[in-house]
PDB file of C-alpha atoms and ligand atoms in Angstrom:
ATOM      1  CA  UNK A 166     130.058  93.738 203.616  1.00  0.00           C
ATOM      2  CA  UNK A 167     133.057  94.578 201.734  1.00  0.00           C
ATOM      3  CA  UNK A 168     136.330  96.600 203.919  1.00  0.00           C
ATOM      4  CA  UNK A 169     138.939  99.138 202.765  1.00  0.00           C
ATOM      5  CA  UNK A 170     141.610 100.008 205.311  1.00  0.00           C
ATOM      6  CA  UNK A 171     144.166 102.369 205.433  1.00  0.00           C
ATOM      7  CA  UNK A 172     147.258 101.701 207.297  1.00  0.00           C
ATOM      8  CA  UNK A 173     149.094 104.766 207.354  1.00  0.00           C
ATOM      9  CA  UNK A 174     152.152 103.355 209.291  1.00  0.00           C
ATOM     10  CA  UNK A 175     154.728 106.029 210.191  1.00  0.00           C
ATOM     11  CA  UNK A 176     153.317 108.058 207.819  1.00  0.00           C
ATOM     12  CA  UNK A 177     151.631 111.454 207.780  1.00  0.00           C
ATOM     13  CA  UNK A 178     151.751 114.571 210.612  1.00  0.00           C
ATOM     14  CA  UNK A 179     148.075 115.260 212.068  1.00  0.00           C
ATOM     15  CA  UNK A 180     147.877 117.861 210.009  1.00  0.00           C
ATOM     16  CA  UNK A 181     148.536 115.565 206.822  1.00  0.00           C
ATOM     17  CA  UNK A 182     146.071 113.271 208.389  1.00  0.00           C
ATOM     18  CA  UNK A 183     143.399 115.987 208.798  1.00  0.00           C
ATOM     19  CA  UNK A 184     143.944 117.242 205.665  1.00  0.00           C
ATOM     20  CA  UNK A 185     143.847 113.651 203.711  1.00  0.00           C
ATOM     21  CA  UNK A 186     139.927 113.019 205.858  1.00  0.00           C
ATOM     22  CA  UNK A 187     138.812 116.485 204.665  1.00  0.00           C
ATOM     23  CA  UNK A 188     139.465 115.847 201.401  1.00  0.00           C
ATOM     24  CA  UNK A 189     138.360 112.098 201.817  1.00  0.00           C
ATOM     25  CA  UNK A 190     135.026 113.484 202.730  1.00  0.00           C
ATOM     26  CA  UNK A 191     134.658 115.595 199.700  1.00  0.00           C
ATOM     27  CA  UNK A 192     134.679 112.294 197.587  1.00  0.00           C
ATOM     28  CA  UNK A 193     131.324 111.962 198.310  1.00  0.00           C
ATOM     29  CA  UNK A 194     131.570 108.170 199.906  1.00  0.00           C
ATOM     30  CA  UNK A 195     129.152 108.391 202.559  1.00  0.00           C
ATOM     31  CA  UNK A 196     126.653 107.343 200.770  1.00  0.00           C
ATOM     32  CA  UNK A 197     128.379 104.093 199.956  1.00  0.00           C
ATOM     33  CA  UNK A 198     128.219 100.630 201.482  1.00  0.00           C
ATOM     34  CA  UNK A 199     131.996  99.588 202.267  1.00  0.00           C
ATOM     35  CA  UNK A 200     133.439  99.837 205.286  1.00  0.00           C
ATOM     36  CA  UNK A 201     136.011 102.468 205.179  1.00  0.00           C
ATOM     37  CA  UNK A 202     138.169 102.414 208.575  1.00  0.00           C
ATOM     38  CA  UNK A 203     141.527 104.898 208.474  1.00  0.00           C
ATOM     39  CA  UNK A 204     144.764 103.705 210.517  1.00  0.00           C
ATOM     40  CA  UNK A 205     147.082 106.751 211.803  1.00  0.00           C
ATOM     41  CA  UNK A 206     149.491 106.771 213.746  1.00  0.00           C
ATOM     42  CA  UNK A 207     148.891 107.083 217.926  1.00  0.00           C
ATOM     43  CA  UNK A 208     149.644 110.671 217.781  1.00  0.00           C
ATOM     44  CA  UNK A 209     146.841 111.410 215.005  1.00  0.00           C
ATOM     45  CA  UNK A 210     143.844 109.307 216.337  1.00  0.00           C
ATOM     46  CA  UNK A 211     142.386 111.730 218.552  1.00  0.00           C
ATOM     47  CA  UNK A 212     142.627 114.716 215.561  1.00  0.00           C
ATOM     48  CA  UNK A 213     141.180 112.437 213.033  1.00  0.00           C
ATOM     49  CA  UNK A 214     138.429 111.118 215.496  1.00  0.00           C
ATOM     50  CA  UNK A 215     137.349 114.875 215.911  1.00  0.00           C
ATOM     51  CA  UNK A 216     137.659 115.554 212.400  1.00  0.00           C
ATOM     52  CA  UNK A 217     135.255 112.108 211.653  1.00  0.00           C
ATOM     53  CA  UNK A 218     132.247 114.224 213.206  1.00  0.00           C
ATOM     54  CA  UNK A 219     129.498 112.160 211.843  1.00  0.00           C
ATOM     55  CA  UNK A 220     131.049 110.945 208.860  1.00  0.00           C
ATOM     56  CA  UNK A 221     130.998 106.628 208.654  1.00  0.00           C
ATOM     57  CA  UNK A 222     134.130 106.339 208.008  1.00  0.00           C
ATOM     58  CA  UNK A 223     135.677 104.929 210.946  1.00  0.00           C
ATOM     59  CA  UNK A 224     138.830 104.837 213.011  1.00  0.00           C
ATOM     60  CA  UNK A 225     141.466 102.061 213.667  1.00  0.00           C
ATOM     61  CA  UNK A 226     144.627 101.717 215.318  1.00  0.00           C
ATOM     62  CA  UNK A 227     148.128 100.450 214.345  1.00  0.00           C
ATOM     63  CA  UNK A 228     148.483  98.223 217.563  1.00  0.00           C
ATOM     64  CA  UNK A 229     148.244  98.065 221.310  1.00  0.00           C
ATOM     65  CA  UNK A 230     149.596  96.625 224.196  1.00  0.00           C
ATOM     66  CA  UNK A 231     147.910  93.229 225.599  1.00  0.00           C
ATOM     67  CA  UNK A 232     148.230  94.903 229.382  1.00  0.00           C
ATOM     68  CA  UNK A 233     145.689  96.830 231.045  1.00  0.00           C
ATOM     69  CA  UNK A 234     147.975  99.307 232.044  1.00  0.00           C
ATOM     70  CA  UNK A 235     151.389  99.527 234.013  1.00  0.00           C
ATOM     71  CA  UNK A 236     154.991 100.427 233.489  1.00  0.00           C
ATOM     72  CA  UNK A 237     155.635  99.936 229.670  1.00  0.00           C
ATOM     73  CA  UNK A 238     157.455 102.872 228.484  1.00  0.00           C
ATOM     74  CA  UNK A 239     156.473 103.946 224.953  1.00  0.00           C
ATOM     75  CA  UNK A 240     153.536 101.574 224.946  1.00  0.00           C
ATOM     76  CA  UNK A 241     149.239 102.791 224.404  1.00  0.00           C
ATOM     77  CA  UNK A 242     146.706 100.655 226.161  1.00  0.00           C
ATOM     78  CA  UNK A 243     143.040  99.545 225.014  1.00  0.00           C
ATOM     79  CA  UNK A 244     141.670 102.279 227.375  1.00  0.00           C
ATOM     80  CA  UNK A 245     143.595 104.785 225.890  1.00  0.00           C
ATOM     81  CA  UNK A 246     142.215 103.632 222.352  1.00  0.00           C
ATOM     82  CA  UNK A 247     138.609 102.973 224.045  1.00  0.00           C
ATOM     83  CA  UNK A 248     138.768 106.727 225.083  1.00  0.00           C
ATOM     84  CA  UNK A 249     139.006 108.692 222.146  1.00  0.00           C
ATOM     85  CA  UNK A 250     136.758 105.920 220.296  1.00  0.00           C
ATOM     86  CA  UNK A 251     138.485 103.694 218.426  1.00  0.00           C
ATOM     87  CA  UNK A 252     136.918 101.232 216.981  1.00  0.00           C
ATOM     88  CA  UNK A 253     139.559  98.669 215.422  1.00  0.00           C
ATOM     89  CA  UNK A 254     143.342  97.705 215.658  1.00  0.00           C
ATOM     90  CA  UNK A 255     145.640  96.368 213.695  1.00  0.00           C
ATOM     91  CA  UNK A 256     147.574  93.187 214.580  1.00  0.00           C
ATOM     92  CA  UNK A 257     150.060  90.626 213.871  1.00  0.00           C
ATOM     93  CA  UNK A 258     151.294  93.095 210.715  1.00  0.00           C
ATOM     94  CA  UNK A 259     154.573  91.637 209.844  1.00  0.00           C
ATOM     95  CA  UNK A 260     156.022  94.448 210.272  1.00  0.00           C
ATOM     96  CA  UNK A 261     155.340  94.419 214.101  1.00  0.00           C
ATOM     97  CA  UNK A 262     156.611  90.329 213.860  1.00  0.00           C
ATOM     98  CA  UNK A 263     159.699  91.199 211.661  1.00  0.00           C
ATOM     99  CA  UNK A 264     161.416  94.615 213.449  1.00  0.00           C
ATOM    100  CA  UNK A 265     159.235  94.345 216.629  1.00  0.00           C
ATOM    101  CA  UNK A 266     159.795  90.290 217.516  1.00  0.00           C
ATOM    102  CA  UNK A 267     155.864  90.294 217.766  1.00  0.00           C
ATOM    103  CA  UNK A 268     155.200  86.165 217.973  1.00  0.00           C
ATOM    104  CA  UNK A 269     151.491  84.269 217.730  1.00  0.00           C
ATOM    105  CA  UNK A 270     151.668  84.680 221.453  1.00  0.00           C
ATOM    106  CA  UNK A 271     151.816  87.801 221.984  1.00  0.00           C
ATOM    107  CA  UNK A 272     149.390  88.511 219.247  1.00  0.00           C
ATOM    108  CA  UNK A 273     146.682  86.203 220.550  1.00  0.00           C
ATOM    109  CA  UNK A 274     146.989  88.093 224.170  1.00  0.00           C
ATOM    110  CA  UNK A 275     146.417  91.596 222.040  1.00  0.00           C
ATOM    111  CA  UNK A 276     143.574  89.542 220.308  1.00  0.00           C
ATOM    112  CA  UNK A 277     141.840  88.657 223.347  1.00  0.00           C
ATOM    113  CA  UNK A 278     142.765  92.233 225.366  1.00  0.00           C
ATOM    114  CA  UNK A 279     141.048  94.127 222.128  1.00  0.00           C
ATOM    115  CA  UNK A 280     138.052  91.582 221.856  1.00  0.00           C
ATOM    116  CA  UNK A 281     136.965  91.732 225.902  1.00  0.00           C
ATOM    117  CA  UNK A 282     137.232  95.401 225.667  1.00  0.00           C
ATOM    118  CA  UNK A 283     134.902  95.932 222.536  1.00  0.00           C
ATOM    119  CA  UNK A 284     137.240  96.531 220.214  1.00  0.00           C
ATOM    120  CA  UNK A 285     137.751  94.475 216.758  1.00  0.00           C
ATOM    121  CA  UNK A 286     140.723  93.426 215.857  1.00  0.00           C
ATOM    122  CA  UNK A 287     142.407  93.121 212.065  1.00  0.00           C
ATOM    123  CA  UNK A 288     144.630  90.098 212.781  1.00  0.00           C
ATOM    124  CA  UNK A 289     147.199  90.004 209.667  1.00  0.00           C
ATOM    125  CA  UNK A 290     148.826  86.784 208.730  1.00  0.00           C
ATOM    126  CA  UNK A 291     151.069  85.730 205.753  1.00  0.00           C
ATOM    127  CA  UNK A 292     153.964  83.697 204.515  1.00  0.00           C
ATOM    128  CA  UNK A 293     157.270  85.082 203.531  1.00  0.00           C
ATOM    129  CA  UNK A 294     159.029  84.489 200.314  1.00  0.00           C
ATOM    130  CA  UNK A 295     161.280  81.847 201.178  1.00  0.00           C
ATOM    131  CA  UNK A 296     158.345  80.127 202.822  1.00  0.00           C
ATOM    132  CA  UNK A 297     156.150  79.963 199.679  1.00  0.00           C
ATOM    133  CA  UNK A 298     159.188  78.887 197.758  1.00  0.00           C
ATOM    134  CA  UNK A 299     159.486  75.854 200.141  1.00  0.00           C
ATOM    135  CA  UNK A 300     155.803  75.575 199.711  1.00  0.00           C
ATOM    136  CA  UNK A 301     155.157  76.410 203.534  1.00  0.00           C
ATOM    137  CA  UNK A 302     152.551  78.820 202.631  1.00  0.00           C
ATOM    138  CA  UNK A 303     149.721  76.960 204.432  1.00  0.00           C
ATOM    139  CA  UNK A 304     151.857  75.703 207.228  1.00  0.00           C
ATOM    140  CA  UNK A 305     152.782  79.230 208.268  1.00  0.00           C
ATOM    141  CA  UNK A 306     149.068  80.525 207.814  1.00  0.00           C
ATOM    142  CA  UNK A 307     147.901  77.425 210.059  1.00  0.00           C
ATOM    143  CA  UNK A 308     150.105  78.147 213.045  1.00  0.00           C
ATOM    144  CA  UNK A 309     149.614  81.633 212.552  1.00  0.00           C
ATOM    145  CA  UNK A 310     145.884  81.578 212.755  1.00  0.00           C
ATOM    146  CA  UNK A 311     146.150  78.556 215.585  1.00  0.00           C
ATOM    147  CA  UNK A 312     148.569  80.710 217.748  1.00  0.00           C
ATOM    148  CA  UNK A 313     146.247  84.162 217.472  1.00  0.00           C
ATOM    149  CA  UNK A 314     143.018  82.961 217.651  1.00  0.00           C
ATOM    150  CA  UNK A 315     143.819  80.320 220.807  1.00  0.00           C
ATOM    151  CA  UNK A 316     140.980  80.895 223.339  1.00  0.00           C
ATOM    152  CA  UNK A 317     139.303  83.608 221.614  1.00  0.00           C
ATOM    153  CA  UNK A 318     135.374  84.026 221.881  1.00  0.00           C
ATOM    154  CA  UNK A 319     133.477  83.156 219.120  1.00  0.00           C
ATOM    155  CA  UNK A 320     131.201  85.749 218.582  1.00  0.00           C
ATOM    156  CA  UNK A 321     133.834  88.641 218.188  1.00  0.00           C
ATOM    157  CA  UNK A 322     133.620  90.770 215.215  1.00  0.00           C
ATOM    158  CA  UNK A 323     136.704  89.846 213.937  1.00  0.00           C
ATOM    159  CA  UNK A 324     138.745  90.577 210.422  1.00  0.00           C
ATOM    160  CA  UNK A 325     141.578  88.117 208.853  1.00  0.00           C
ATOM    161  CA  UNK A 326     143.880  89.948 206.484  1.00  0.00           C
ATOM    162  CA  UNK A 327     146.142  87.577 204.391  1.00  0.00           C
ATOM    163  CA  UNK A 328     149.200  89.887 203.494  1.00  0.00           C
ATOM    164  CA  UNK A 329     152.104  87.765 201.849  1.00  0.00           C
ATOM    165  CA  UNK A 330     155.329  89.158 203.318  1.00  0.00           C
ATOM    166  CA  UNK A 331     156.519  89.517 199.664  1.00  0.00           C
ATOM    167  CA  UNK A 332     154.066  91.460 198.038  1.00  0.00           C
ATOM    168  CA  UNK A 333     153.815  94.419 201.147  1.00  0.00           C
ATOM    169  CA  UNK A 334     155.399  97.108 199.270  1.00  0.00           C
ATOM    170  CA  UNK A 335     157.141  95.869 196.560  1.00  0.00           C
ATOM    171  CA  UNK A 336     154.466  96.746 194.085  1.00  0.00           C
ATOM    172  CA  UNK A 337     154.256  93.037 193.611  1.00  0.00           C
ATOM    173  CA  UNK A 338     150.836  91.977 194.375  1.00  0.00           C
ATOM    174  CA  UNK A 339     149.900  88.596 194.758  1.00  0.00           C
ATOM    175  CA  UNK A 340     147.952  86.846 191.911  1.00  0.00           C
ATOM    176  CA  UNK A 341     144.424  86.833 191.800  1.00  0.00           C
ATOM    177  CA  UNK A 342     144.953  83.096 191.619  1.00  0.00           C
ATOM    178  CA  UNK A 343     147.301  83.037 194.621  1.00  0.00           C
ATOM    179  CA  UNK A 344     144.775  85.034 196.458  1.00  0.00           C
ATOM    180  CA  UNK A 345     141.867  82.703 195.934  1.00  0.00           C
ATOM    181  CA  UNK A 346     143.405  79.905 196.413  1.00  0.00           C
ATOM    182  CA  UNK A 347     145.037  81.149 200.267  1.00  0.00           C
ATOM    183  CA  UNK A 348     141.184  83.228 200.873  1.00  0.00           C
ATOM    184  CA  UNK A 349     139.315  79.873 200.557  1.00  0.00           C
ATOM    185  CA  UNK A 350     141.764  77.735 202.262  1.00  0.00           C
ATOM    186  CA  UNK A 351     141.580  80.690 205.411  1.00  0.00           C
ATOM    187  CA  UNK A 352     137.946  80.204 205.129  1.00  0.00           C
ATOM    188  CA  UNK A 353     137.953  76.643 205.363  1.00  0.00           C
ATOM    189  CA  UNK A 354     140.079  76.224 208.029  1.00  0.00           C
ATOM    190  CA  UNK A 355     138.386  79.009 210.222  1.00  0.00           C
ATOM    191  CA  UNK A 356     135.302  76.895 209.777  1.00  0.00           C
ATOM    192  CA  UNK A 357     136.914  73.828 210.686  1.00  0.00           C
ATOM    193  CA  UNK A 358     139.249  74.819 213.025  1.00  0.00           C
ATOM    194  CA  UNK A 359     136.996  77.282 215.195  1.00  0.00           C
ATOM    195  CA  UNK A 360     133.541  76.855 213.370  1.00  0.00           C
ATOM    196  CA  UNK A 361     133.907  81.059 212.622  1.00  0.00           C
ATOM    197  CA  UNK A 362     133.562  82.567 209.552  1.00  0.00           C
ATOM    198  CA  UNK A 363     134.947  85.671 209.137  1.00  0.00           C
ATOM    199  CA  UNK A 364     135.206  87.975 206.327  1.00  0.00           C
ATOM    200  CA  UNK A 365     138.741  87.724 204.774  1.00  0.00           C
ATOM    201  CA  UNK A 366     140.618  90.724 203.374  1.00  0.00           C
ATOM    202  CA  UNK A 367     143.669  90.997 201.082  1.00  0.00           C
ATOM    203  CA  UNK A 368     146.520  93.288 201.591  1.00  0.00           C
ATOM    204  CA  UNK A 369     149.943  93.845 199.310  1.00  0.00           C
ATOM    205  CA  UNK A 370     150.268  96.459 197.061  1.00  0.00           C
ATOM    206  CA  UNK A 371     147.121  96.612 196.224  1.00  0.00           C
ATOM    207  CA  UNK A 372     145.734  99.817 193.982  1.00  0.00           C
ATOM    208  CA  UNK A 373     142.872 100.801 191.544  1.00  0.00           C
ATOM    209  CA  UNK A 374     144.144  98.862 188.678  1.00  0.00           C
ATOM    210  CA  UNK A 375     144.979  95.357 190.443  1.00  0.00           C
ATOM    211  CA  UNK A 376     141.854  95.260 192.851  1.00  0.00           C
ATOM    212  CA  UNK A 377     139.006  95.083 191.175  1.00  0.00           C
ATOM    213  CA  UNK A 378     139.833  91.601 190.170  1.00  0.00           C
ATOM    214  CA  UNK A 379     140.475  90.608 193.390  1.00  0.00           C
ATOM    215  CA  UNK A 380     137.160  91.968 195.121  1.00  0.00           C
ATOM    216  CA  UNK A 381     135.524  89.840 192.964  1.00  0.00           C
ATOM    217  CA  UNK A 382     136.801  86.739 194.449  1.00  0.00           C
ATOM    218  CA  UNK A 383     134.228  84.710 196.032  1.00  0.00           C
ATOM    219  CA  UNK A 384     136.142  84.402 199.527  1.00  0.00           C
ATOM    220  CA  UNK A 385     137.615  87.871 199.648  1.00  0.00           C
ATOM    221  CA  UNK A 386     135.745  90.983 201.143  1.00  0.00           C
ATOM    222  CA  UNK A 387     137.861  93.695 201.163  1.00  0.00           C
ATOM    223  CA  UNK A 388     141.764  95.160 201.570  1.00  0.00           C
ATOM    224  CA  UNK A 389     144.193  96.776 203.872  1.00  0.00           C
ATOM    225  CA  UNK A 390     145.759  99.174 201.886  1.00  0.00           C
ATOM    226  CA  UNK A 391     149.427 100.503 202.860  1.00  0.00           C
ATOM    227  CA  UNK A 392     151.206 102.512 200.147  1.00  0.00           C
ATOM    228  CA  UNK A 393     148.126 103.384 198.172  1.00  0.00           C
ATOM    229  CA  UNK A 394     146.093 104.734 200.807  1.00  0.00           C
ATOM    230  CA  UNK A 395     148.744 107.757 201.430  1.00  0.00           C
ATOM    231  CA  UNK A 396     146.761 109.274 198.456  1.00  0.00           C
ATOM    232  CA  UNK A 397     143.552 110.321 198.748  1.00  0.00           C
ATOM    233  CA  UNK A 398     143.056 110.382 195.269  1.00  0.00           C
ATOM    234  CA  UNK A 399     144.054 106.460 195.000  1.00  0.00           C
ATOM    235  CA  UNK A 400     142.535 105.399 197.746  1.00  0.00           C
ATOM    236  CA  UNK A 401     139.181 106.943 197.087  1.00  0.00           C
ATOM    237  CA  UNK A 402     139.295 105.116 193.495  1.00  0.00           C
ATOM    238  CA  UNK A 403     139.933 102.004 195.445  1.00  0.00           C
ATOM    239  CA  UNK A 404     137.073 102.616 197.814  1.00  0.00           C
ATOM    240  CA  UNK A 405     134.368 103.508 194.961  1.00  0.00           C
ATOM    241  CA  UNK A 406     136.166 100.171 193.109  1.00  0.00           C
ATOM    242  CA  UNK A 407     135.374  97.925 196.169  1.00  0.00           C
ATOM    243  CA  UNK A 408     131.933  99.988 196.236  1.00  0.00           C
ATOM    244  CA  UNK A 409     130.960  99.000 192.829  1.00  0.00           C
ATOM    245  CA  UNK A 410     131.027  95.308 193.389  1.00  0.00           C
TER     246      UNK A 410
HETATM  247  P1  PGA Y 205     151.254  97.958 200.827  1.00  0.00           P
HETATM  248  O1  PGA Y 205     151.136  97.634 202.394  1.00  0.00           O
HETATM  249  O2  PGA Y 205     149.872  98.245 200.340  1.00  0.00           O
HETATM  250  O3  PGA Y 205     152.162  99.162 200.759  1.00  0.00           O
HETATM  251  O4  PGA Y 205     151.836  96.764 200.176  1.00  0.00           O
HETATM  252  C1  PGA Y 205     150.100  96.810 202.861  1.00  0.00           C
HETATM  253  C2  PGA Y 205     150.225  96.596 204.342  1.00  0.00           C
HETATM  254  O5  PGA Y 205     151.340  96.530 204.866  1.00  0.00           O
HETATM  255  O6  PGA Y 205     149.208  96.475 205.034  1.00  0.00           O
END
């Protein structure tokens, strides 16, 4: 099973977000064999649930808190996602570790809050430019997977999306090289580490031109798509790409 994602970020009103699934749905995917899950923001989920009706494509959040419930100001919970039927959140996006001091520990208690309530979780991990300079690359993935997946139950539908910190919007995407190389050493270590095996996606400015290449790597199943998922247009020629394989 192959995955395309769409994380929105701060991007897009509900109405832009209605709008961009109406015309999603005229793109005739249903009929296709990807996963397609779409990532608003908090304030668009419950909109673009009702405007899902009985479409397949399904719905994913950006994050959540790890607590039940209590006094967090500004913060949603996983019954608050669980409500309006969410089926997936986002976590560990280094944008939540860089401006939002979100550490492995923190992002292993969201992990296991998201995973006892039924939800799956996207855990993204990836190295930083410095870092792969210094050749830390699989240092930083090891203690990023070790700290997020402590304790977690083995039988959770879970998805790992290798993102280098360098290549998230910069229009610089990781190698196809690069990519193999990280998506087969994830998928060793998973097995090795936690005897899981989990599909592995890619994520960094990824579009129509640079990922067909990379679908066809044997360890990778899929993206999370940031920039190039704010079109419809793009995004659905990603989708039918990923599709095709
Ligand atoms: P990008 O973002 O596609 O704009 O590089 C990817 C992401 O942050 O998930």
């Amino acid at each position: 099973m192959n995955y395309c994602i769409a994380n929105w970020k701060m991007n897009k009103s509900i109405k832009e977000s209605c709008d961009f699934l109406r015309e999603l749905k005229k793109k005739n995917l249903e009929s296709i064999k990807s996963e397609i899950i779409l990532c608003p923001s908090f304030v668009s989920l419950k909109a673009v649930k009702d405007e899902l009706e009985d479409s397949a494509i399904q719905l994913g959040a950006q994050n959540v808190h790890q607590e039940k419930n209590g006094a967090y100001t500004g913060e949603v919970s996983i019954d608050m996602l669980r409500e309006i039927e969410c089926e997936w959140v986002i976590l560990g996006h280094s944008e939540r570790r860089q401006y939002f001091l979100e550490e492995d520990v923190i992002v292993n208690d969201k992990i296991n809050t998201v995973i006892e309530n039924d939800l799956k979780p996207i855990l993204c991990i990836g190295e930083n430019q410095s870092q792969r300079n210094n050749h830390e690359t699989f240092s930083v993935l090891k203690s990023q997977l070790r700290g997020a997946l402590c304790n977690i139950n083995n039988d959770a539908k879970i998805l790992v999306a290798y993102e280098p910190v360098w290549a998230i919007g910069t229009g610089l995407s990781a190698s196809c090289k690069q990519i193999d190389e990280v998506a087969n050493w994830i998928n060793e270590f998973l097995l090795q580490e936690f005897s899981i095996k989990v599909p592995i996606l890619y994520g960094g400015s990824v579009t129509s031109s640079n990922c067909g290449s990379v679908i066809d790597l044997e360890n990778i199943s899929g993206f999370l798509i940031g920039t190039s998922s704010l079109d419809v247009n793009e995004f659905s020629n990603i989708c039918s790409i990923v599709n095709e394989r």
